[in-house]
Coordinates of C-alpha atoms in Angstrom, one line a residue:
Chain F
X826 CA 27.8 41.4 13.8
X827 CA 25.2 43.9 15.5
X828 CA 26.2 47.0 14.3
X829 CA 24.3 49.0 16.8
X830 CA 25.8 52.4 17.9
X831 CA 28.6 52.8 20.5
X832 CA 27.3 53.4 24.1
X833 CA 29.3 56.7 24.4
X834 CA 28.5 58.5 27.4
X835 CA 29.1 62.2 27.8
X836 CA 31.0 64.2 30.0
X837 CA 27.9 65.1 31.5
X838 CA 26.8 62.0 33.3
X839 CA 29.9 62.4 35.7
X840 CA 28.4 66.1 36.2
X841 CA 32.0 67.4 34.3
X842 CA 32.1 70.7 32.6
X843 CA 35.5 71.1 31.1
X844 CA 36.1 75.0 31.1
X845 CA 37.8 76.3 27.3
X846 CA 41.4 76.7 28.6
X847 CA 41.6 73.0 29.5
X848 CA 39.8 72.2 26.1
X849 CA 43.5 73.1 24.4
X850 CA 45.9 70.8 26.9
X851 CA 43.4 67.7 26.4
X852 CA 43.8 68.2 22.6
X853 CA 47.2 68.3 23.2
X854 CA 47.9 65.5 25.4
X855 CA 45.4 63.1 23.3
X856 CA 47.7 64.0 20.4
X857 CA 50.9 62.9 22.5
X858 CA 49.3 59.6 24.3
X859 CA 46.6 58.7 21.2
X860 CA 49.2 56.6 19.8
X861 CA 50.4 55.0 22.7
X862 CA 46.8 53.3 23.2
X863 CA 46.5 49.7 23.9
X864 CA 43.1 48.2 24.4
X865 CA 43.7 45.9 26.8
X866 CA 44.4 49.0 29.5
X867 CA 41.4 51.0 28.5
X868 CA 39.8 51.5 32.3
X869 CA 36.3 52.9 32.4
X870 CA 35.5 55.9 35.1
X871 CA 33.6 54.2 37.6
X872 CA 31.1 55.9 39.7
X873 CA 34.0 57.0 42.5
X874 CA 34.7 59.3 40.4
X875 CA 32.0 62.1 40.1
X876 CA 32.2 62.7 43.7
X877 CA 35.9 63.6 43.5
X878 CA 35.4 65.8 40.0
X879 CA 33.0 67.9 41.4
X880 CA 35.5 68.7 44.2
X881 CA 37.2 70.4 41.9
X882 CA 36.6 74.4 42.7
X883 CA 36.9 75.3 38.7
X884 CA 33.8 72.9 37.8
X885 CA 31.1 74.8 38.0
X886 CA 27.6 71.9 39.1
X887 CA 27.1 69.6 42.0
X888 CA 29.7 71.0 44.5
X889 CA 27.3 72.8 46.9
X890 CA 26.2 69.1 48.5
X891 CA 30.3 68.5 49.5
X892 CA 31.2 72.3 50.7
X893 CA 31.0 71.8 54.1
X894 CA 33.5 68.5 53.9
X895 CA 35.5 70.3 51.6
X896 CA 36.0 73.1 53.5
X897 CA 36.2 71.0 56.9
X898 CA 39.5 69.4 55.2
X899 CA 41.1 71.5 53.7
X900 CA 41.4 73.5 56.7
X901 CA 43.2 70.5 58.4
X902 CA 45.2 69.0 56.0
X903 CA 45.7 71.8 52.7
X904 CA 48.4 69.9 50.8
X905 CA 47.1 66.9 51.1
X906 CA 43.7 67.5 50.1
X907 CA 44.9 69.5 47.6
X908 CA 47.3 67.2 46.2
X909 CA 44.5 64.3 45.7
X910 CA 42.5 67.0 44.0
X911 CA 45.2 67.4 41.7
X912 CA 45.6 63.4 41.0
X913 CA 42.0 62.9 41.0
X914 CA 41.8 65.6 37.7
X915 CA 44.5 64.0 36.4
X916 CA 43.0 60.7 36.5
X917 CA 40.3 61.9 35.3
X918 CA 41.7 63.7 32.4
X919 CA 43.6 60.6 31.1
X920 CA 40.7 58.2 31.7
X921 CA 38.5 60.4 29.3
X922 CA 41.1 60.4 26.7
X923 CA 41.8 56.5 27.2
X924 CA 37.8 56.2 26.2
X925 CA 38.3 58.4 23.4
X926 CA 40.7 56.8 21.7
X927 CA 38.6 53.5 22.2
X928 CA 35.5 54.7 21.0
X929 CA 37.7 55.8 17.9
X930 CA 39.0 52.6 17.8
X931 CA 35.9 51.3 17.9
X932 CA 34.5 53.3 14.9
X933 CA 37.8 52.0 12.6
X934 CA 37.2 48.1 12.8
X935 CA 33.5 48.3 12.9
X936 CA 34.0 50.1 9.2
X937 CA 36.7 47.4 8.8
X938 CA 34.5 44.9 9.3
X939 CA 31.4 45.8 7.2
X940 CA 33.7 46.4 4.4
X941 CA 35.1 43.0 4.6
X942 CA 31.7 41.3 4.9
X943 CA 31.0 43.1 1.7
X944 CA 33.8 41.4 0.3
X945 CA 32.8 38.0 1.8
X946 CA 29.4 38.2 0.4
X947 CA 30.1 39.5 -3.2
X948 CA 32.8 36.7 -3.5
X949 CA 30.0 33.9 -2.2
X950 CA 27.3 35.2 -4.4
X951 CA 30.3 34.4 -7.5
X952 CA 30.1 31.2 -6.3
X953 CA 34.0 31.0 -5.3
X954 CA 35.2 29.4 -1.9
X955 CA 36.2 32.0 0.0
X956 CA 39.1 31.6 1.8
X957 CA 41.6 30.0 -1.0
X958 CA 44.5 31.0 -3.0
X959 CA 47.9 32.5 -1.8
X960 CA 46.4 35.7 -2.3
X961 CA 43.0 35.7 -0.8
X962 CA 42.9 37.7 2.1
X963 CA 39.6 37.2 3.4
X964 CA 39.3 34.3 5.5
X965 CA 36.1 32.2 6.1
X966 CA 34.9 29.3 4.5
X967 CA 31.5 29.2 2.0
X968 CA 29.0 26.8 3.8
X969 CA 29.4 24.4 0.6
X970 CA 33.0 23.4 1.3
X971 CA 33.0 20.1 2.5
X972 CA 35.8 18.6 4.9
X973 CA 37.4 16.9 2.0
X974 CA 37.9 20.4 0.4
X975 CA 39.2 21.7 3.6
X976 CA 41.6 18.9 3.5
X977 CA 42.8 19.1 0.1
X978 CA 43.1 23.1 0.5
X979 CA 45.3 22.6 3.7
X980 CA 47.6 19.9 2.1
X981 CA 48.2 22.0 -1.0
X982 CA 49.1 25.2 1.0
X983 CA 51.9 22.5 2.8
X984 CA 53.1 21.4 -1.1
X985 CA 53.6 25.0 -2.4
X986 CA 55.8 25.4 1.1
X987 CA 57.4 21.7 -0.2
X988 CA 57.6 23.5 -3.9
X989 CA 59.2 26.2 -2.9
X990 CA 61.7 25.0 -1.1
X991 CA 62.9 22.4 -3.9
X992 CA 62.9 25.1 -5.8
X993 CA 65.6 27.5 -4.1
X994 CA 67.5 24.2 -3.4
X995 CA 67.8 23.3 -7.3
X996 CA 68.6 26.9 -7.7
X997 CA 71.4 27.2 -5.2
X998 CA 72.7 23.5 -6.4
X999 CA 73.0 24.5 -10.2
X1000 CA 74.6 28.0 -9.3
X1001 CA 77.4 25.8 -8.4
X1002 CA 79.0 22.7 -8.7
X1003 CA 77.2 19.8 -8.3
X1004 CA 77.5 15.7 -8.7
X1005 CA 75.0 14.1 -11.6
X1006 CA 74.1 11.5 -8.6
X1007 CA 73.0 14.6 -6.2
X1008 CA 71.3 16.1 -9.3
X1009 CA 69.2 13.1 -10.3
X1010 CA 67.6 12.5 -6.3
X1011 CA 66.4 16.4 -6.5
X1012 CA 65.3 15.6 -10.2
X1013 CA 63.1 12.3 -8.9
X1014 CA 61.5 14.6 -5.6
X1015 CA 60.4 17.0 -8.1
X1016 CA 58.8 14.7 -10.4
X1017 CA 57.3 12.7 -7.5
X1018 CA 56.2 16.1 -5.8
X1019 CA 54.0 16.9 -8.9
X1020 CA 53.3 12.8 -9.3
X1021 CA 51.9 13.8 -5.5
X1022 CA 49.9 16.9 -6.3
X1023 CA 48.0 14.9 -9.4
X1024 CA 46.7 12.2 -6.5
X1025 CA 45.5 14.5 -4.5
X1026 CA 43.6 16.2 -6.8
X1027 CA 42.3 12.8 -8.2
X1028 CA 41.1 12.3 -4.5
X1029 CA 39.6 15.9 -4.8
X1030 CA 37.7 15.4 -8.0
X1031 CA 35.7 12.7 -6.1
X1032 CA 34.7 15.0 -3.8
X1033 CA 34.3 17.7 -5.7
X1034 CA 34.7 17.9 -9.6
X1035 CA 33.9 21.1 -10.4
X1036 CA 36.0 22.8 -7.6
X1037 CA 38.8 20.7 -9.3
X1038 CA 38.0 21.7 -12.7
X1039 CA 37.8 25.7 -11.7
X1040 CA 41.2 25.2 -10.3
X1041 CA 39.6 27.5 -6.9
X1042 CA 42.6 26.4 -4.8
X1043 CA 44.7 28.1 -7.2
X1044 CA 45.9 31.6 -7.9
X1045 CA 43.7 34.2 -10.1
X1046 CA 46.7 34.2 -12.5
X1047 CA 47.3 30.6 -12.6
X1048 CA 43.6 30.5 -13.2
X1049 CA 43.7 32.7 -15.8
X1050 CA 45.5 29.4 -18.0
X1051 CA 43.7 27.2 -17.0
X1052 CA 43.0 23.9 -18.6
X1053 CA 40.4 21.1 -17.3
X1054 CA 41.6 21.6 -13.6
X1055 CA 45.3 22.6 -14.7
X1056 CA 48.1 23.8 -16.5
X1057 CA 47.9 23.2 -20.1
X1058 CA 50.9 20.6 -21.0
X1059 CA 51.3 21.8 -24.7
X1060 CA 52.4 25.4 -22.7
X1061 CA 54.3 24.0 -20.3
X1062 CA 56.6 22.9 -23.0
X1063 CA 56.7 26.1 -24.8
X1064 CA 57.8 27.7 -21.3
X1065 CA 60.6 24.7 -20.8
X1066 CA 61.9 24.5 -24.1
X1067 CA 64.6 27.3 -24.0
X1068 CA 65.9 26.5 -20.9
X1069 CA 67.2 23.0 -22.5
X1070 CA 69.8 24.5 -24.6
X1071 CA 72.5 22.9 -26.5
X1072 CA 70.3 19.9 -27.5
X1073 CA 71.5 17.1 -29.8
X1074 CA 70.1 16.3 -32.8
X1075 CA 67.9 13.3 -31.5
X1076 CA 66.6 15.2 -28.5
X1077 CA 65.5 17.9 -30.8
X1078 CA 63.7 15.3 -32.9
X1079 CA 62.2 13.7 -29.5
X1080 CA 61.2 16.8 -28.3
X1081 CA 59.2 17.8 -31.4
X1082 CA 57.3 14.8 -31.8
X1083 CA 56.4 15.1 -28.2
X1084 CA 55.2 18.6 -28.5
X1085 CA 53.1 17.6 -31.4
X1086 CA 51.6 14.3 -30.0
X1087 CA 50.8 16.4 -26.8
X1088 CA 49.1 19.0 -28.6
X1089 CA 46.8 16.2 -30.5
X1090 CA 45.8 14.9 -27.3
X1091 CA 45.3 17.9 -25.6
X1092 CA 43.2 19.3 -28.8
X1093 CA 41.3 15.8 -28.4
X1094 CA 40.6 16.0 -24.7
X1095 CA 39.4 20.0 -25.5
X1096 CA 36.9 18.5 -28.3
X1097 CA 35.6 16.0 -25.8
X1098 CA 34.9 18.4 -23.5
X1099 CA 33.1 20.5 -25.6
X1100 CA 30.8 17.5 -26.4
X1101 CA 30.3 17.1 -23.3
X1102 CA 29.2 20.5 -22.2
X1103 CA 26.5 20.3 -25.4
X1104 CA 25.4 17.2 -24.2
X1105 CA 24.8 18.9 -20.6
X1106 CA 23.1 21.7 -21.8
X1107 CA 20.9 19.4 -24.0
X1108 CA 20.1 17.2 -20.6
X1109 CA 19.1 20.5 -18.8
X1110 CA 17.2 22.1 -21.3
X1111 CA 15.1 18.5 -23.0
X1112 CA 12.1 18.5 -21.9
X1113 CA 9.5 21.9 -22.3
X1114 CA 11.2 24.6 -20.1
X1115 CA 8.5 26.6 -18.1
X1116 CA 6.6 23.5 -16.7
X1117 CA 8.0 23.9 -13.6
X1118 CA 9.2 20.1 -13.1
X1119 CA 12.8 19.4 -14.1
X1120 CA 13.8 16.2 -12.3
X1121 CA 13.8 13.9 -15.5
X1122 CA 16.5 15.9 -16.7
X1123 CA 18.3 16.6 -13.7
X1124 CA 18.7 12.8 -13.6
X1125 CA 20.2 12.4 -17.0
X1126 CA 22.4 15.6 -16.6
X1127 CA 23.5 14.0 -13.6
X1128 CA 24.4 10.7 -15.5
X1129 CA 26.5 13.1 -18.1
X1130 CA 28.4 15.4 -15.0
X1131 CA 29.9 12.2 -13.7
X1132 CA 31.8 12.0 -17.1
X1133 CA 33.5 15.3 -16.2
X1134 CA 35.6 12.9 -12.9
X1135 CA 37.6 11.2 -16.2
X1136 CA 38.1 14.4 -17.7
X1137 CA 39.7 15.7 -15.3
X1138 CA 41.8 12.8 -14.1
X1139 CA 42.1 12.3 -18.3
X1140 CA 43.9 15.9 -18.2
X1141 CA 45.8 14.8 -15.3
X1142 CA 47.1 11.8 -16.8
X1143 CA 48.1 13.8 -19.8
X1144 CA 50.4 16.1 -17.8
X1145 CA 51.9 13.0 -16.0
X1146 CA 53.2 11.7 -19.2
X1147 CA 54.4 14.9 -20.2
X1148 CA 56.5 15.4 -17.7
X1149 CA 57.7 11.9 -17.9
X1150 CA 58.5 12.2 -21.2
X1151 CA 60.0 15.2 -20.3
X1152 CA 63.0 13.1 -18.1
X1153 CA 63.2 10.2 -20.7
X1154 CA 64.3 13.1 -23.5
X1155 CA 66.6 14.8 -21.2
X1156 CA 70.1 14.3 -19.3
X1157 CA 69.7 14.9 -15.6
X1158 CA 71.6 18.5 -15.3
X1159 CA 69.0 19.7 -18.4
X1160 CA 65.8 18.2 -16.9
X1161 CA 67.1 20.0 -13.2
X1162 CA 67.1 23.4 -14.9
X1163 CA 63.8 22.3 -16.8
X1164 CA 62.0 21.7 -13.1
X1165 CA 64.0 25.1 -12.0
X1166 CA 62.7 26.9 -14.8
X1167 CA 58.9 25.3 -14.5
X1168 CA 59.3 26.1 -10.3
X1169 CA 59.9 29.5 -10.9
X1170 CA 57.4 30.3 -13.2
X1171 CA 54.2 29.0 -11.4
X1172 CA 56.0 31.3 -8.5
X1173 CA 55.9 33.8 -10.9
X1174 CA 52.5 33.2 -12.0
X1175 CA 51.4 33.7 -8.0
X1176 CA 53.4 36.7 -7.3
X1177 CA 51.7 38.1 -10.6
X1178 CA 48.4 37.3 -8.6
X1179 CA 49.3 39.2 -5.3
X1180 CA 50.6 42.2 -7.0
X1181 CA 47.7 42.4 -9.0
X1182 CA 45.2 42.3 -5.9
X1183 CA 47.7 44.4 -3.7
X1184 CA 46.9 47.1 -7.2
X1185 CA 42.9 46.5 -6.9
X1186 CA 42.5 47.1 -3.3
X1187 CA 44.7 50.6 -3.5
X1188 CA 41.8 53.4 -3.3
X1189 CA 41.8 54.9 -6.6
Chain Q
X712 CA 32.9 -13.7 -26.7
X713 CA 32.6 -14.0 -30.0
X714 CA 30.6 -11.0 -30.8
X715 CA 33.6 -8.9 -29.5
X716 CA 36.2 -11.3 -31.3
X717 CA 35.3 -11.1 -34.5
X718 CA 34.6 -7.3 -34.4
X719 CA 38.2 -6.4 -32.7
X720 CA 39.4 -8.1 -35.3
X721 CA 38.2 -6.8 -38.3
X722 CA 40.8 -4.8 -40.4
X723 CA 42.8 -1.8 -38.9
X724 CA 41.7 0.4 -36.2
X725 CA 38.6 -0.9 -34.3
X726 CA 36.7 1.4 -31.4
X727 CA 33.7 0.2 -29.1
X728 CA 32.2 3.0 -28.1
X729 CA 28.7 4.0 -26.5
X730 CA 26.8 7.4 -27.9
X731 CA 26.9 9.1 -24.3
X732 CA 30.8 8.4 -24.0
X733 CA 32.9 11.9 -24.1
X734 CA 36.0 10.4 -23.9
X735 CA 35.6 7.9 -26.7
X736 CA 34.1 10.9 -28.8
X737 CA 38.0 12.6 -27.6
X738 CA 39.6 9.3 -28.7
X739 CA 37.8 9.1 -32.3
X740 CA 39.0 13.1 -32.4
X741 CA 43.0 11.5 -31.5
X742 CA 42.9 8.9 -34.6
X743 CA 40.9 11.3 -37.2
X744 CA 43.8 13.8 -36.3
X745 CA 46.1 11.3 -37.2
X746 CA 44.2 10.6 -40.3
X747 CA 43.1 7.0 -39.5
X748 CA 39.3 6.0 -40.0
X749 CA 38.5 3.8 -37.1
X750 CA 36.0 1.5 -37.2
X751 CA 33.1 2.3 -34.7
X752 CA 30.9 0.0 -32.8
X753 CA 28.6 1.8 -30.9
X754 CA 27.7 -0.9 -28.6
X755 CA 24.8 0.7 -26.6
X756 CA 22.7 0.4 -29.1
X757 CA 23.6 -3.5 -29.5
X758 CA 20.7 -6.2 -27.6
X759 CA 24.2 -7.5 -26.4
X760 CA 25.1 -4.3 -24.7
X761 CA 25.8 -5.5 -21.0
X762 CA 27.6 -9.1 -22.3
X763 CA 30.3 -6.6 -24.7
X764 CA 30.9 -5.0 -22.0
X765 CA 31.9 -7.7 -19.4
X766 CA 34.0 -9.3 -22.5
X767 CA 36.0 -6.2 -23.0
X768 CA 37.1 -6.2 -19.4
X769 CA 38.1 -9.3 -19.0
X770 CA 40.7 -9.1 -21.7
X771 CA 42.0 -6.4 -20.0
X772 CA 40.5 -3.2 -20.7
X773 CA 40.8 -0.6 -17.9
X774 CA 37.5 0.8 -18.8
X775 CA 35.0 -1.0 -21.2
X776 CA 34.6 2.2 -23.4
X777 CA 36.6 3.4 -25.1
X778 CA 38.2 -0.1 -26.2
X779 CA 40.6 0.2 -29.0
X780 CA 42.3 -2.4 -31.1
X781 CA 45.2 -2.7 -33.3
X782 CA 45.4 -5.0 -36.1
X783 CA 43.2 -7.4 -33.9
X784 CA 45.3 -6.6 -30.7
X785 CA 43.7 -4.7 -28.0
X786 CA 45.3 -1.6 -27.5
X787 CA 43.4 -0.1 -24.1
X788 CA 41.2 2.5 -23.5
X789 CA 42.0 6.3 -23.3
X790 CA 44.9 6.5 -20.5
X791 CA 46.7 3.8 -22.8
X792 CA 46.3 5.2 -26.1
X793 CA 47.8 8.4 -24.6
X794 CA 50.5 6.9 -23.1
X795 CA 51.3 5.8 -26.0
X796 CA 50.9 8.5 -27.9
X797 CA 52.8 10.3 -25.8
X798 CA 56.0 8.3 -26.1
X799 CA 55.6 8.5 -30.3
X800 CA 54.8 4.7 -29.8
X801 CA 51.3 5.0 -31.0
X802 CA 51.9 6.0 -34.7
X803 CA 54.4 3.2 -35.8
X804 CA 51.8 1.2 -34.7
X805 CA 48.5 2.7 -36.7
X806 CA 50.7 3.6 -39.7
X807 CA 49.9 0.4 -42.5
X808 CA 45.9 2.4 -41.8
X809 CA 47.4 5.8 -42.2
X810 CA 45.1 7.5 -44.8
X811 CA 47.8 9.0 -47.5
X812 CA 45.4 11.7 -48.3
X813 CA 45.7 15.3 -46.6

């Protein structure tokens, strides 16, 4: 935006010279009508209206040209004339306090605006989409963000709607009484809504595997764990596990084996990934650095990056079977307040994130 | 092919792997945390790389690397051997090549 200055024109283009004692009733009345503003009524004085100001005996410039008609009318018709006068300065009065409060207006959102482009540019230059994440207020979209991305943003703001609202229905079902039957079709939408949420982001990865694996449609908290594109199944376990109380005896066994066995993998997957982030960094950096040409190794670190797709879809894959697991191990009232419990904390997790913005933004 | 016969089934765990594969490097992680010593055939460096390959997915292998096999039985590659894992299936079956040690 052209942030040229505002075209304000004085009071002394429409040849008006407001004596002091009306200085004190505008100041007044501005105070009174400021708040009542509305843009869309804002009518500029239009070139009518010098003639008639200057009329006006207690202005003190141009009204030697109009004597002789002034004086011609009044004599006929006093009230009249007089009366218009009277409008006339009113009008007058109220269209130059109308333009005030614009211009003020004005001044606000222009500082509004340079402060948010601020933002926008300082959150590109961090290389983060802007635009994502229950929290983001900034809207816009970086120029890299392909249609896909768009796509895959838009569905997952419709799933967290989905989430949410399984959510308060598994909470208001368990508060009371409830068949097993009714319980197990809420249990199967919530494992197919996350079943759902791993597809897309397979689809995702395709497009774009490193917006996947930075997790940029999610919250800064939810961020914060993240694990190769996700949550880490090894903590969604420690989260669930006291929400499954009484267990039996062969549950407990079932459920530490699979906390163990989950762990391995995880800690495998992590190991892998670590080789394959040396790997990249050997690519980039074989070769003599300051040559100048890098393409050779560009081509081979490309060869290694399309390794990172598995990886993530790997990770995925690894949270599907935990949660599958998950319902094989449990009955159906303990894996409902399981879900419940895992719901509410990744609502938790994005509340955290608003609060904590809502805190950053407050002037210090 | 016999190449890939008579390696998957030599004695205990068997691997084919290539140098550049991550994920098999995660899977060879998986057994050494469950203190099996798989054997490892790195098959790009093998003349016969391409033909391994083509032999490992047509006996079903989802992905040519990693392949793992059993006691001569092909196992999968990594989505399989965490499935397994996962549902405490995996271990009863690798435990005759369980090292006793640590």
């Amino acid at each position: 935006m052209n942030t040229t200055s505002t075209h304000f024109v004085p009071p002394r283009r429409f040849e008006v010279y407001e004596p002091l004692n009306q200085i004190g009733m505008w100041e007044e009345s501005f105070k009174n009508n400021g708040g009542m503003y509305t843009p869309g009524s804002i009518i500029i004085p239009t070139n009518e209206k010098p003639d008639s100001l200057s009329e006006d005996t207690s202005h003190g410039t141009e009204g030697t040209p109009h004597k002789f008609d002034q004086e011609a009318s009044t004599s006929r018709h006093p009230d009249k004339i007089q009366r218009r006068l009277a409008q006339n300065r009113e009008a007058a009065r109220k269209s130059r306090l109308r333009k005030k409060a614009y211009v003020q207006q004005l001044e606000t959102s222009r500082l509004k605006l340079i402060h948010l482009e601020q933002e926008l540019d300082h959150a590109r230059q961090q290389g983060f989409y802007v635009g994502n994440g229950v929290d983001s207020n900034a809207l816009g979209f970086s120029d890299n963000m392909s249609s896909g991305i768009v796509a895959f943003e838009m569905e997952y703001g419709h799933w967290v709607e989905e989430q949410n609202s399984q959510i308060s229905e598994l909470r208001t079902v368990l508060h009371g009484q409830v068949s097993d039957i009714e319980l197990r079709s809420l249990v199967e939408n919530a494992m197919k809504h996350y079943f759902q949420l791993f597809r897309m982001k397979s689809a995702a990865a395709k497009i774009d595997v490193f917006y996947v694996m930075s997790g940029m449609w999610k919250t800064s908290a939810e961020r914060f764990f993240l694990w190769i594109g996700g949550f880490r199944p090894s903590e969604l376990l420690k989260v669930l596990l006291p929400h499954f109380d009484p267990l039996t005896d062969q549950q407990l066994l079932d459920v530490c084996n699979l906390r163990q066995s989950c762990q391995q993998a995880e800690d495998a997957l992590s190991q892998g990934m670590e080789k394959l982030q040396h790997t990249l960094a050997e690519s980039v950096a074989a070769g003599k650095l300051g040559e100048g040409s890098y393409i050779p190794q560009m081509t081979c670190a490309m060869e290694r990056l399309e390794a990172l797709v598995s990886f993530v879809n790997q990770a995925d894959h690894l949270r599907h079977e935990t949660l599958q697991q998950m319902h094989r191990i449990l009955t159906t009232r303990q894996a409902a307040r399981g879900l419940l419990a895992l719901g509410e904390y990744f609502q938790r997790l994005r509340a955290l994130s608003s609060s904590w913005a809502a805190r950053q933004r407050e002037p210090t | 092919m016999d190449k890939v016969m008579r390696m998957s089934s030599e004695k205990g765990v068997v691997i084919f792997t290539k140098s550049s594969c991550c994920l098999c490097y995660a899977v060879q992680i998986l057994f050494r945390d469950l203190r099996v010593q798989p054997t490892i055939h790195e098959i790009d460096n093998d003349p016969d790389c391409r033909e391994i390959e083509k032999a490992l997915l047509r006996l079903g292998c989802s992905t040519a690397v990693p392949a793992v096999f059993v006691g001569g039985k092909l196992v999968g590659s990594t989505n399989e051997v965490m499935s397994l894992h996962l549902s405490g299936s995996l271990v009863p079956l690798i435990k005759p090549y369980q090292s006793i040690l640590y």
